[in-house]
Coordinates of C-alpha atoms in Angstrom, one line a residue:
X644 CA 134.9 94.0 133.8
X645 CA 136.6 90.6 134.5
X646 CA 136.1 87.6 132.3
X647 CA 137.7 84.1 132.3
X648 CA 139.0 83.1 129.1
X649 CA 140.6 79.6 127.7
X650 CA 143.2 79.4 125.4
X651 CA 142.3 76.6 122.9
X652 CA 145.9 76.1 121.6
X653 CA 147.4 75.2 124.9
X654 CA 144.5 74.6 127.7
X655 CA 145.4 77.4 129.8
X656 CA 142.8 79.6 131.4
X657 CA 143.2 83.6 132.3
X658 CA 141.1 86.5 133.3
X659 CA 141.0 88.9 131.0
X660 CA 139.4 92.7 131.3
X661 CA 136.8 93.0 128.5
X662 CA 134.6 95.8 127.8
X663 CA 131.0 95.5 129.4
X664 CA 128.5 93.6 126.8
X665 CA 126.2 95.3 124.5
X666 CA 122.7 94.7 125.7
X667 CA 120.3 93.5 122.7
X668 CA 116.7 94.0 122.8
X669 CA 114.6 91.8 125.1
X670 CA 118.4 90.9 126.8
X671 CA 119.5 90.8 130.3
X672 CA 122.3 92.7 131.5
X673 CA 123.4 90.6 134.8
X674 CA 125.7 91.6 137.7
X675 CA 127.2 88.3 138.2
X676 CA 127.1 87.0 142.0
X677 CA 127.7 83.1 141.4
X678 CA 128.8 81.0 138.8
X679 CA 129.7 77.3 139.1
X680 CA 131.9 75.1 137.1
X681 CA 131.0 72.6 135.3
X682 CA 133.5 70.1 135.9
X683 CA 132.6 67.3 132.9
X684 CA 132.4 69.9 130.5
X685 CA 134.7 72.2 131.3
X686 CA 137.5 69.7 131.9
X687 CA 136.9 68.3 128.7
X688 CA 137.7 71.9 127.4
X689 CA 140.5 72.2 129.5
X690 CA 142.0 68.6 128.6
X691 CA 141.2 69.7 124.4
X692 CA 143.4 72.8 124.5
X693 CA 146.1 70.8 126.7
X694 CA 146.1 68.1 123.8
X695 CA 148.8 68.2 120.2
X696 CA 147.6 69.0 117.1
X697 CA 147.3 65.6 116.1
X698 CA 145.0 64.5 119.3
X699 CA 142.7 67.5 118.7
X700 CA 141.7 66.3 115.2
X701 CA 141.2 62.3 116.3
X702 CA 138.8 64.2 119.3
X703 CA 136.8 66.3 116.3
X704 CA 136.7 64.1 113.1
X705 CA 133.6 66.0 112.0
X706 CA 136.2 69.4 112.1
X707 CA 138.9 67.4 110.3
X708 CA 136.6 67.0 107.4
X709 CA 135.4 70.4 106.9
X710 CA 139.1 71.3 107.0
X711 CA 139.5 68.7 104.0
X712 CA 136.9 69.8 102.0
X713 CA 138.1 73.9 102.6
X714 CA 141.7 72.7 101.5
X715 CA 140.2 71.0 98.1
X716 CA 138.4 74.6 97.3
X717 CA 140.8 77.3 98.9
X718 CA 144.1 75.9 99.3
X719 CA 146.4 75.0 101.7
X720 CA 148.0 77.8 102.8
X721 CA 144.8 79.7 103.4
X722 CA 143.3 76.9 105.1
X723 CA 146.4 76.5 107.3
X724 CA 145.8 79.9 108.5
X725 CA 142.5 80.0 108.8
X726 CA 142.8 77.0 111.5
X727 CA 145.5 78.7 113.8
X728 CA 143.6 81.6 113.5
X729 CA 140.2 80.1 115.0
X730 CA 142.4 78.2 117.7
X731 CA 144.1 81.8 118.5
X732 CA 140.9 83.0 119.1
X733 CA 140.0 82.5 123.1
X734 CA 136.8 80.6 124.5
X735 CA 134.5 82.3 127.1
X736 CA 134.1 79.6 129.3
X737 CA 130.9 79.2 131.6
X738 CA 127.0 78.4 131.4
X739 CA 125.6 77.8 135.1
X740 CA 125.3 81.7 136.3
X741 CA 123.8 83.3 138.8
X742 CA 123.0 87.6 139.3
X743 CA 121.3 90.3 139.6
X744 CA 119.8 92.3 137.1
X745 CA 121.8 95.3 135.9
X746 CA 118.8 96.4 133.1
X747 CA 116.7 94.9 130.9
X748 CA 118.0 95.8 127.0
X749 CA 115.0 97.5 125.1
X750 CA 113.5 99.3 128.6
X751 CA 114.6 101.2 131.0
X752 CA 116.3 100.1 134.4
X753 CA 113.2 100.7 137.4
X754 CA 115.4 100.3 140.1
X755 CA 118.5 100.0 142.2
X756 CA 120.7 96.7 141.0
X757 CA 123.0 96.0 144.2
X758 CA 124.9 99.3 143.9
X759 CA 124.6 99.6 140.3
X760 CA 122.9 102.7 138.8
X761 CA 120.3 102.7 135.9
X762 CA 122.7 102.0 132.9
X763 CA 122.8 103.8 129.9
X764 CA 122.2 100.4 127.8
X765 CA 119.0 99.7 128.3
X766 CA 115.9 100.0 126.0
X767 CA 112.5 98.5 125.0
X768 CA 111.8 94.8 126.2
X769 CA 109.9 92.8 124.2
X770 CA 107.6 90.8 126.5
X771 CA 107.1 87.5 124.4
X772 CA 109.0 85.0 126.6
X773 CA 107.3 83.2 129.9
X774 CA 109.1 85.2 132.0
X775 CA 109.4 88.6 130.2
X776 CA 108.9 90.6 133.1
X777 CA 112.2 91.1 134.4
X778 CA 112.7 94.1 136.5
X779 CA 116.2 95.7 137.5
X780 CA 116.9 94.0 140.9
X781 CA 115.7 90.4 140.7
X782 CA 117.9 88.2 141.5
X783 CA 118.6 85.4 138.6
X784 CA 119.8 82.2 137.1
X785 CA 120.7 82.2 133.6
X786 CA 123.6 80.0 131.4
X787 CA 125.7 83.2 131.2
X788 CA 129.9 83.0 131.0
X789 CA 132.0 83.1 134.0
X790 CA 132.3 87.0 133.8
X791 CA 131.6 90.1 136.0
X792 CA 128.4 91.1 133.7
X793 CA 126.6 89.1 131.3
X794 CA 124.0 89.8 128.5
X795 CA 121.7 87.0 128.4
X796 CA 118.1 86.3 126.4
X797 CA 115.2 86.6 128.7
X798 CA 113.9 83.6 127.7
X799 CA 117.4 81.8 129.3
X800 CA 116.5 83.2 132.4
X801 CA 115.3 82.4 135.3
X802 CA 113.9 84.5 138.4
X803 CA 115.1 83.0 142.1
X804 CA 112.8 82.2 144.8
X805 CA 113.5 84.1 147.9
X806 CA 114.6 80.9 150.2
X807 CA 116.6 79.7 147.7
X808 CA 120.8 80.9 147.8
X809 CA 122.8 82.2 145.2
X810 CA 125.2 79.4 145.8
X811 CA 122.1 76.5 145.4
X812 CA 120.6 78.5 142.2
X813 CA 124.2 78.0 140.5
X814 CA 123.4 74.3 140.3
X815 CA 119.9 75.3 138.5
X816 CA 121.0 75.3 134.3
X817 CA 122.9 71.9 135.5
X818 CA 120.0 70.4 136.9
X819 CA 118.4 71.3 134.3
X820 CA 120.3 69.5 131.9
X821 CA 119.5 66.5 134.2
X822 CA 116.0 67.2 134.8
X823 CA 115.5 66.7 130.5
X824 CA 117.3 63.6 130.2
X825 CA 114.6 62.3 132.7
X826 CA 111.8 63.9 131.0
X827 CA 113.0 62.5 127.8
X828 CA 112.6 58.6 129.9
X829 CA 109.3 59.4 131.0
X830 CA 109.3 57.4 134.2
X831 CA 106.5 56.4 136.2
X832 CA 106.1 55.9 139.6
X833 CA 108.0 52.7 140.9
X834 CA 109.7 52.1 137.9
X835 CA 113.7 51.0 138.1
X836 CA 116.0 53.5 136.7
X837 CA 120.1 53.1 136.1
X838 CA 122.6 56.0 136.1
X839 CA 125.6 55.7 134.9
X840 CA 128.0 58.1 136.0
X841 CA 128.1 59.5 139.0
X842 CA 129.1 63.2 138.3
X843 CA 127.1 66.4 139.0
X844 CA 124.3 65.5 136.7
X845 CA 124.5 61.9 138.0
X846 CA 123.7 62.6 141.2
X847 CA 121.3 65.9 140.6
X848 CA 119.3 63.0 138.1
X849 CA 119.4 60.7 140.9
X850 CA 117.8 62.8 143.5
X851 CA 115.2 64.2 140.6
X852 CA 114.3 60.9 139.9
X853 CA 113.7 60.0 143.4
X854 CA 111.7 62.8 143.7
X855 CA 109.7 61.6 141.2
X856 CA 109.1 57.9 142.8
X857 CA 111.7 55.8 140.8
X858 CA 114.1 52.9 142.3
X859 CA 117.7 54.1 140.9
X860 CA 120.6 52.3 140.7
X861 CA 123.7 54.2 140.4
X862 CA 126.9 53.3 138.4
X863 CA 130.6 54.6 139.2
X864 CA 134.1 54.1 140.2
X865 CA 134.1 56.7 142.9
X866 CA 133.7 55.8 146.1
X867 CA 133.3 59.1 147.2
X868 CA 130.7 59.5 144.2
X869 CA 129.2 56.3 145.3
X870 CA 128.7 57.2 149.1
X871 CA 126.6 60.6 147.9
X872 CA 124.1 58.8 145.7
X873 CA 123.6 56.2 148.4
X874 CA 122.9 59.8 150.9
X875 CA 120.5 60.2 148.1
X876 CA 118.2 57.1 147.8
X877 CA 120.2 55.4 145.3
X878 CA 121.5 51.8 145.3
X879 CA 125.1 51.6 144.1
X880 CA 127.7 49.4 142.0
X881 CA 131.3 49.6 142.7
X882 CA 132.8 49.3 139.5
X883 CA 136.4 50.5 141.1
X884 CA 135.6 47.0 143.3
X885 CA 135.0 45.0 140.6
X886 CA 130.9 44.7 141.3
X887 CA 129.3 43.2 137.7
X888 CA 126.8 46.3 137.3
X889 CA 124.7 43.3 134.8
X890 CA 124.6 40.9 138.1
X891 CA 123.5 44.0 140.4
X892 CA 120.9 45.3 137.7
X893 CA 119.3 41.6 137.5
X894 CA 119.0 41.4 141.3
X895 CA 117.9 45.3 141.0
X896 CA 115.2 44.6 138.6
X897 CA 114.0 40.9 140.2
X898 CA 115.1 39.6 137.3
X899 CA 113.3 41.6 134.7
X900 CA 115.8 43.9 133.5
X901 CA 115.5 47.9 134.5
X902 CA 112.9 49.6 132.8
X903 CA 115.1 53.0 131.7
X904 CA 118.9 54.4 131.5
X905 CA 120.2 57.1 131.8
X906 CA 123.7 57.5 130.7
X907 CA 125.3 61.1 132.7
X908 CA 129.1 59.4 132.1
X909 CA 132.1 61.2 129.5
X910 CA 134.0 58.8 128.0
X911 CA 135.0 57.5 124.5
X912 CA 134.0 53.7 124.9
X913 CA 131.0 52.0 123.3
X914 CA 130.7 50.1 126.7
X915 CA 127.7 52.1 128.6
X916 CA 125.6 51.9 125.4
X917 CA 126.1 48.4 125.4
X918 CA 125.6 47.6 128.7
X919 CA 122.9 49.5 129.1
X920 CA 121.4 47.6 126.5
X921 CA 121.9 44.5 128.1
X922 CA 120.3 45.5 131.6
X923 CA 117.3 46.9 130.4
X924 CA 113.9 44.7 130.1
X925 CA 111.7 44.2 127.1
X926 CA 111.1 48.0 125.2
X927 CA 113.1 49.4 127.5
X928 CA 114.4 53.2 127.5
X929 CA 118.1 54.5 127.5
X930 CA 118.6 58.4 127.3
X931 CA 121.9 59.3 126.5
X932 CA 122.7 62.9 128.5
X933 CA 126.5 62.0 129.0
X934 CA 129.3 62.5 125.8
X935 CA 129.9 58.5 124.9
X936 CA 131.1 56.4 122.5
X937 CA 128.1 55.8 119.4
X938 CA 129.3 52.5 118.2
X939 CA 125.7 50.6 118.1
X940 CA 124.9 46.9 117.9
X941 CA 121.8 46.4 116.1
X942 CA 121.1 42.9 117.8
X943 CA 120.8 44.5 121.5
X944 CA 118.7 47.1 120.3
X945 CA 116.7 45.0 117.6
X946 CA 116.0 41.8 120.1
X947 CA 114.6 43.9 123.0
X948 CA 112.9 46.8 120.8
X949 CA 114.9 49.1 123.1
X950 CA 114.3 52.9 121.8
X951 CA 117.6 55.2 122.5
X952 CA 117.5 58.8 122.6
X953 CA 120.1 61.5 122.8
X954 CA 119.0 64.4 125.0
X955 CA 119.7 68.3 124.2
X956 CA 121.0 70.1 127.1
X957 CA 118.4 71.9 128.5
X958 CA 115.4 71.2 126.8
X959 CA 113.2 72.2 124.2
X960 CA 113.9 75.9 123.1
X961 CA 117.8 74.9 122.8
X962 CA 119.5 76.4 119.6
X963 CA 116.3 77.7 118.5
X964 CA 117.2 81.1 117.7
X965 CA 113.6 82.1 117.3
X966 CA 113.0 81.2 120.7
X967 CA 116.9 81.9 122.5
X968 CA 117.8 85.3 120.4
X969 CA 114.3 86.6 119.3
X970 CA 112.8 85.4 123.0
X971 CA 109.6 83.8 121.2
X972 CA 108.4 81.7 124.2
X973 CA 106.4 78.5 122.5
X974 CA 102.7 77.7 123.6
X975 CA 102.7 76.2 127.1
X976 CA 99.5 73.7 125.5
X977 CA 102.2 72.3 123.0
X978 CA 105.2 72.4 124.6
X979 CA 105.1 72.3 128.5
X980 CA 108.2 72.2 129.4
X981 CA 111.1 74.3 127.1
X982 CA 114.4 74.5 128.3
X983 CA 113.2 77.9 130.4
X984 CA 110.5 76.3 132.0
X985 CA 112.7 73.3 133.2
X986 CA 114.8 76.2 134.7
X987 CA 111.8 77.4 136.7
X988 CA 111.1 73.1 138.0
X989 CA 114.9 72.9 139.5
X990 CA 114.3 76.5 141.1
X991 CA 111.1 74.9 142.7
X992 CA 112.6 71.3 144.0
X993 CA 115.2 73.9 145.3
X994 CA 113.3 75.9 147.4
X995 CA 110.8 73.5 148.7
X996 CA 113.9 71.3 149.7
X997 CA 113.7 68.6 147.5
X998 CA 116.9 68.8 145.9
X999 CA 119.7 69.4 147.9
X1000 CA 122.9 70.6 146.3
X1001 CA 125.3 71.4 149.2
X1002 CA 126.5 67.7 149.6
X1003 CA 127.9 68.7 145.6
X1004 CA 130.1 71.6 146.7
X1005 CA 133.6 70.4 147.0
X1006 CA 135.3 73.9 146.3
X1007 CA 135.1 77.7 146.6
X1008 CA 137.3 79.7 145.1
X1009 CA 137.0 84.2 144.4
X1010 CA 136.9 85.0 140.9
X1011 CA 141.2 86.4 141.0
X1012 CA 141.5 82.6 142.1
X1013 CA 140.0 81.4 139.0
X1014 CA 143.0 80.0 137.9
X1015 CA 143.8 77.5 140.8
X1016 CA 140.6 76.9 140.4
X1017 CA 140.8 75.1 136.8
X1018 CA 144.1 73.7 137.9
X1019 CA 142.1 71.7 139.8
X1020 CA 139.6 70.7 137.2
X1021 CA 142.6 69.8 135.2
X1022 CA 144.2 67.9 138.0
X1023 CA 144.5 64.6 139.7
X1024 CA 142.8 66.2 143.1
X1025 CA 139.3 65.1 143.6
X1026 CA 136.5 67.9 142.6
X1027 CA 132.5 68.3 141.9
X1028 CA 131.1 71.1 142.5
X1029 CA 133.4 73.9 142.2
X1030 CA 131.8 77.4 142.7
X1031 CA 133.3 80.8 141.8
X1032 CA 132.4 83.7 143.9
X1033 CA 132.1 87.4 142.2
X1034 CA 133.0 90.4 144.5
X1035 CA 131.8 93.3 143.0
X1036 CA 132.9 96.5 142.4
X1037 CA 132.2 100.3 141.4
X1038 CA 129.7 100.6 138.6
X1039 CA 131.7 102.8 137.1
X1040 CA 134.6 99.6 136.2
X1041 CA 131.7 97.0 135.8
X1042 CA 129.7 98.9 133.4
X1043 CA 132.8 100.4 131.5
X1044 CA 132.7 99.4 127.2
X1045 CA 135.1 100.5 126.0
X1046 CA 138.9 99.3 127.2
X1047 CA 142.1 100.9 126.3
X1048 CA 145.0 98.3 125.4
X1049 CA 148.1 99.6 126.9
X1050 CA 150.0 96.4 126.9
X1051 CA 149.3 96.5 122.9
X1052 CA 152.8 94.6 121.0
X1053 CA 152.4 96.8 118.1
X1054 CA 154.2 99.8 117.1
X1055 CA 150.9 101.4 116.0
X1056 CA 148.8 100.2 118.5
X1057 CA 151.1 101.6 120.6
X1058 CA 151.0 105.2 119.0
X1059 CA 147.3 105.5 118.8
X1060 CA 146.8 104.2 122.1
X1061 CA 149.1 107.0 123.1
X1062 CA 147.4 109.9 121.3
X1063 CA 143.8 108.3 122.4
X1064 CA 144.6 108.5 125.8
X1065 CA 145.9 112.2 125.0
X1066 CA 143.1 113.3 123.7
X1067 CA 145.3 114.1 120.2
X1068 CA 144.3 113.0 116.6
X1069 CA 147.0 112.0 114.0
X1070 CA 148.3 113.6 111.4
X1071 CA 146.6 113.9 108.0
X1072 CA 148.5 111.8 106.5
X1073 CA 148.1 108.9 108.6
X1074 CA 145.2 107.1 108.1
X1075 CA 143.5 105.8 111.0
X1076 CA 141.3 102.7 110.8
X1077 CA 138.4 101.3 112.8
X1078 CA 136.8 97.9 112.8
X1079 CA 133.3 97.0 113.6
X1080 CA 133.2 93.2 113.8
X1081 CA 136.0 91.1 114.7
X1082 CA 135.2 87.6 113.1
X1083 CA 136.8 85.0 111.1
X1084 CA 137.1 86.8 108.3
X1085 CA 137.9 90.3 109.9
X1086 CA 140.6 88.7 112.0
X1087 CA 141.9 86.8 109.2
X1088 CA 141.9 89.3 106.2
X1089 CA 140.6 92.5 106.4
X1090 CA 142.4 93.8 109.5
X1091 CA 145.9 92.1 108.9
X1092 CA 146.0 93.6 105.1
X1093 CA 144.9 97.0 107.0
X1094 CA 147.9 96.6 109.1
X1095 CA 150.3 95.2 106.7
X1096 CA 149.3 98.8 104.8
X1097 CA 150.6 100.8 107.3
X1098 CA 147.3 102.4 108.8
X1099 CA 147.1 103.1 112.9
X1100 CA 144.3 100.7 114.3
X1101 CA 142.3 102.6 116.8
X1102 CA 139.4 100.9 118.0
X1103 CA 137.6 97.6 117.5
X1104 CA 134.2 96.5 118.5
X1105 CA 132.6 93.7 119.0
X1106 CA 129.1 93.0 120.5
X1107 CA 130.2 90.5 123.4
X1108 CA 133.7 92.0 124.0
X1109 CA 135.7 88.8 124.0
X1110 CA 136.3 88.8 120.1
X1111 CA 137.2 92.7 120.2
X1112 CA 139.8 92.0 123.3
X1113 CA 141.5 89.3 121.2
X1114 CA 142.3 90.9 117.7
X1115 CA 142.6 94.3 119.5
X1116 CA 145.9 92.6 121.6
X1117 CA 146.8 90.8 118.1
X1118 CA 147.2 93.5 116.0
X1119 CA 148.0 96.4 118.1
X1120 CA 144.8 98.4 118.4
X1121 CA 144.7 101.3 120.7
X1122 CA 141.3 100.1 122.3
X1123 CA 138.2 97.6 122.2
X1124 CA 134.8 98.9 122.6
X1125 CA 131.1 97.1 122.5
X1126 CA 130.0 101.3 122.3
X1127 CA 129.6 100.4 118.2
X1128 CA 127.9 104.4 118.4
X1129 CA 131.3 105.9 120.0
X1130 CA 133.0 104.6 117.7
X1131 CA 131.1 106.1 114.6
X1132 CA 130.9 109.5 116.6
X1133 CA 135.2 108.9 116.6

């Protein structure tokens, strides 16, 4: 199957051919229909590889220091290499997907999956999440990578209503990083709201907020930006025409200051904290959803009693690998709305027309365009929502897990991935190694002493595929595999 990959080194993107994911237990294995960029986060990506070494370490302080700290105990030659080799290592990129379901890891496949047949890597679901009951067929959301087939946790799922598209649902995991910055403001009806930042989750948090009965003000320098949330409901300041967004929020407010703010912006000044600050009224709220400078002056918070809040992506559930991995869904009467459950609100504004994403669409590209199409997330020419299209393809390709490497640099990459394909087995004397787990510390001890000792590297596996296609092209193995039981049968 195809994936798209980033290089972190230098920015640049590439589909690569990766072996079809394992399938874990209580997984989803997804034939990918849809996906859609996300053009904040993924250019921000995009503009990291693109920057020198000394720019990537003023964007990641936090990074700088745990390099620091590894150079005072291990050295710095070990530490040196340890760096290039995590920023060799490529980035899938991707987390607003849309599919069918191939099979359902832990249980058997029950139907037809859009001309897939029942795949071998299914097995026993496990039935905890709130939306357990996948069946092979359904057509779904999920925050899976920009590939051809995904393996994604049930409880980061999603099932489509029927009048909703597959291009619409691709805006769902985005909207639902908008829908819990406005949960986390609690609005009430009539109550004036601010956005600042006009991007996808600016506007999507716009419309949800109208939706919900709010005034919003919206904050941008983009006309074009500007004209959408105005389509929407929204009153706008022009900050590209010089407009004071403090003199519009006062008017905004009747002179009370707004009663929340949401932040949806990317950038590295202090400025929307602060401003927000300034416009809102007495205890008011500001939700920060956006990636912003943190500098915080105690004296606009301290003064007003403002509270300020960062939200996490999607909602409750996030990086909880008891409920993501291990799909245990929490209690609806504690927690009504996790991250999965916010998935299933978008899907519902969707399809009873209350949210309406096909003003956001300003590009289509098929997934062999993929690179044009982060060219122009990199570039000057003006984007939003830019979807990717998946065509298909035989089941047998799509479902394939194991790849052979013939474009291998390696003299004994080269050799075993001759004999493989032969069918032959070296000679006795030649020891021939295999490698289950390509990490850090596979990629950066155990295989390259392996090599430097002269034995042939055969196969690698890895469960996601991605890690697997990178050391196998590094050090010359034959093939990658996410088959771990081929392997040991090898």
């Amino acid at each position: 199957m195809k994936q798209i990959l980033q290089n972190l080194k230098d920015g640049s993107t590439a589909i690569a051919e990766v072996p079809c994911p394992q399938v874990g237990r209580g997984d989803l294995l997804i034939r990918t229909t849809r996906t859609l960029i996300s053009a904040g986060t993924e250019r921000m990506l995009v503009d990291f590889g693109k920057a020198n070494p000394l720019e990537k370490a003023r964007q990641q302080p936090d990074k700088v220091r745990q390099v620091l700290e590894k150079v005072k105990t291990d050295g710095l030659a070990p530490t040196l290499a340890a760096v290039r080799n995590k920023l060799e290592q490529p980035l899938p990129l991707g987390y607003c997907h849309v599919g069918v379901v191939a099979a359902v890891g832990g249980g058997r496949p029950v139907a037809d999956a859009g001309a897939l047949p029942p795949s071998p890597l299914a097995g026993e679901g496990r039935g905890e999440g709130g939306q357990s009951a996948f069946a092979v067929g359904d057509r779904v959301i999920s925050n899976g990578k920009h590939a051809e087939m995904v393996s994604v946790p049930v409880n980061l799922c999603a099932r489509i209503p029927d009048n909703v598209t597959d291009e619409a649902a691709a805006f769902t995991v985005i909207g639902a990083i908008a829908l819990q910055g406005i949960r986390l403001v609690a609005p009430t009806l009539g109550e004036a709201v601010v956005v600042t930042g006009l991007g996808l989750i600016g506007l999507l948090t716009v419309q949800l907020l109208r939706a919900q009965g709010c005034r919003v003000l919206g904050i941008d320098l983009d006309p074009a930006k500007l004209a959408l949330a105005r389509r929407f409901g929204a009153e706008t300041v022009d900050l590209a025409a010089g407009q004071d967004p403090l003199a519009v929020a006062t008017a905004f407010s009747r002179g009370r200051g707004v009663d929340a703010v949401i932040i949806t912006a990317a950038t590295r000044s202090n400025e929307p904290v602060h401003q927000a600050a300034q416009m809102c009224r007495q205890r008011g709220r500001i939700v920060l959803v956006g990636v912003v400078g943190l500098e915080l002056s105690r004296a606009d918070f301290f003064e007003k009693e403002l509270t300020f809040q960062v939200s996490c992506s999607y909602g409750p559930g996030r990086y909880d690998p008891r409920y993501e991995a291990q799909g245990l869904d929490y209690p609806i009467g504690f927690v009504r709305w996790t991250e999965q459950r916010n998935f299933e609100a978008v899907l519902d504004l969707l399809a009873a027309g209350r949210l309406d994403v096909a003003p956001l669409v300003s590009h289509r590209f098929a997934l062999a365009e993929a690179e044009r199409a982060y060219a122009v997330v990199g570039g000057a020419e003006p984007s939003l929502g830019i979807v990717l299209e998946y065509p298909g393809g035989e089941a047998a390709r799509l479902l394939e897990r194991t790849v052979v490497l013939g474009d291998a640099n390696h003299h004994s990459g080269r050799e075993a991935g001759i004999q493989a394909r032969a069918g032959q087995v070296p000679a006795p004397s030649t020891p021939t190694v295999s490698f289950i787990g390509a990490g850090n510390y596979a990629t950066g001890v155990l295989i390259p002493a392996f090599k430097a000792a002269g034995a042939v590297l055969r196969t690698v596996a890895s469960s996601g595929g991605v890690s697997g296609v990178h050391a196998g092209r590094k050090f010359g193995f034959a093939q990658t595999t996410t088959d771990t039981e081929a392997l040991l049968t090898d």
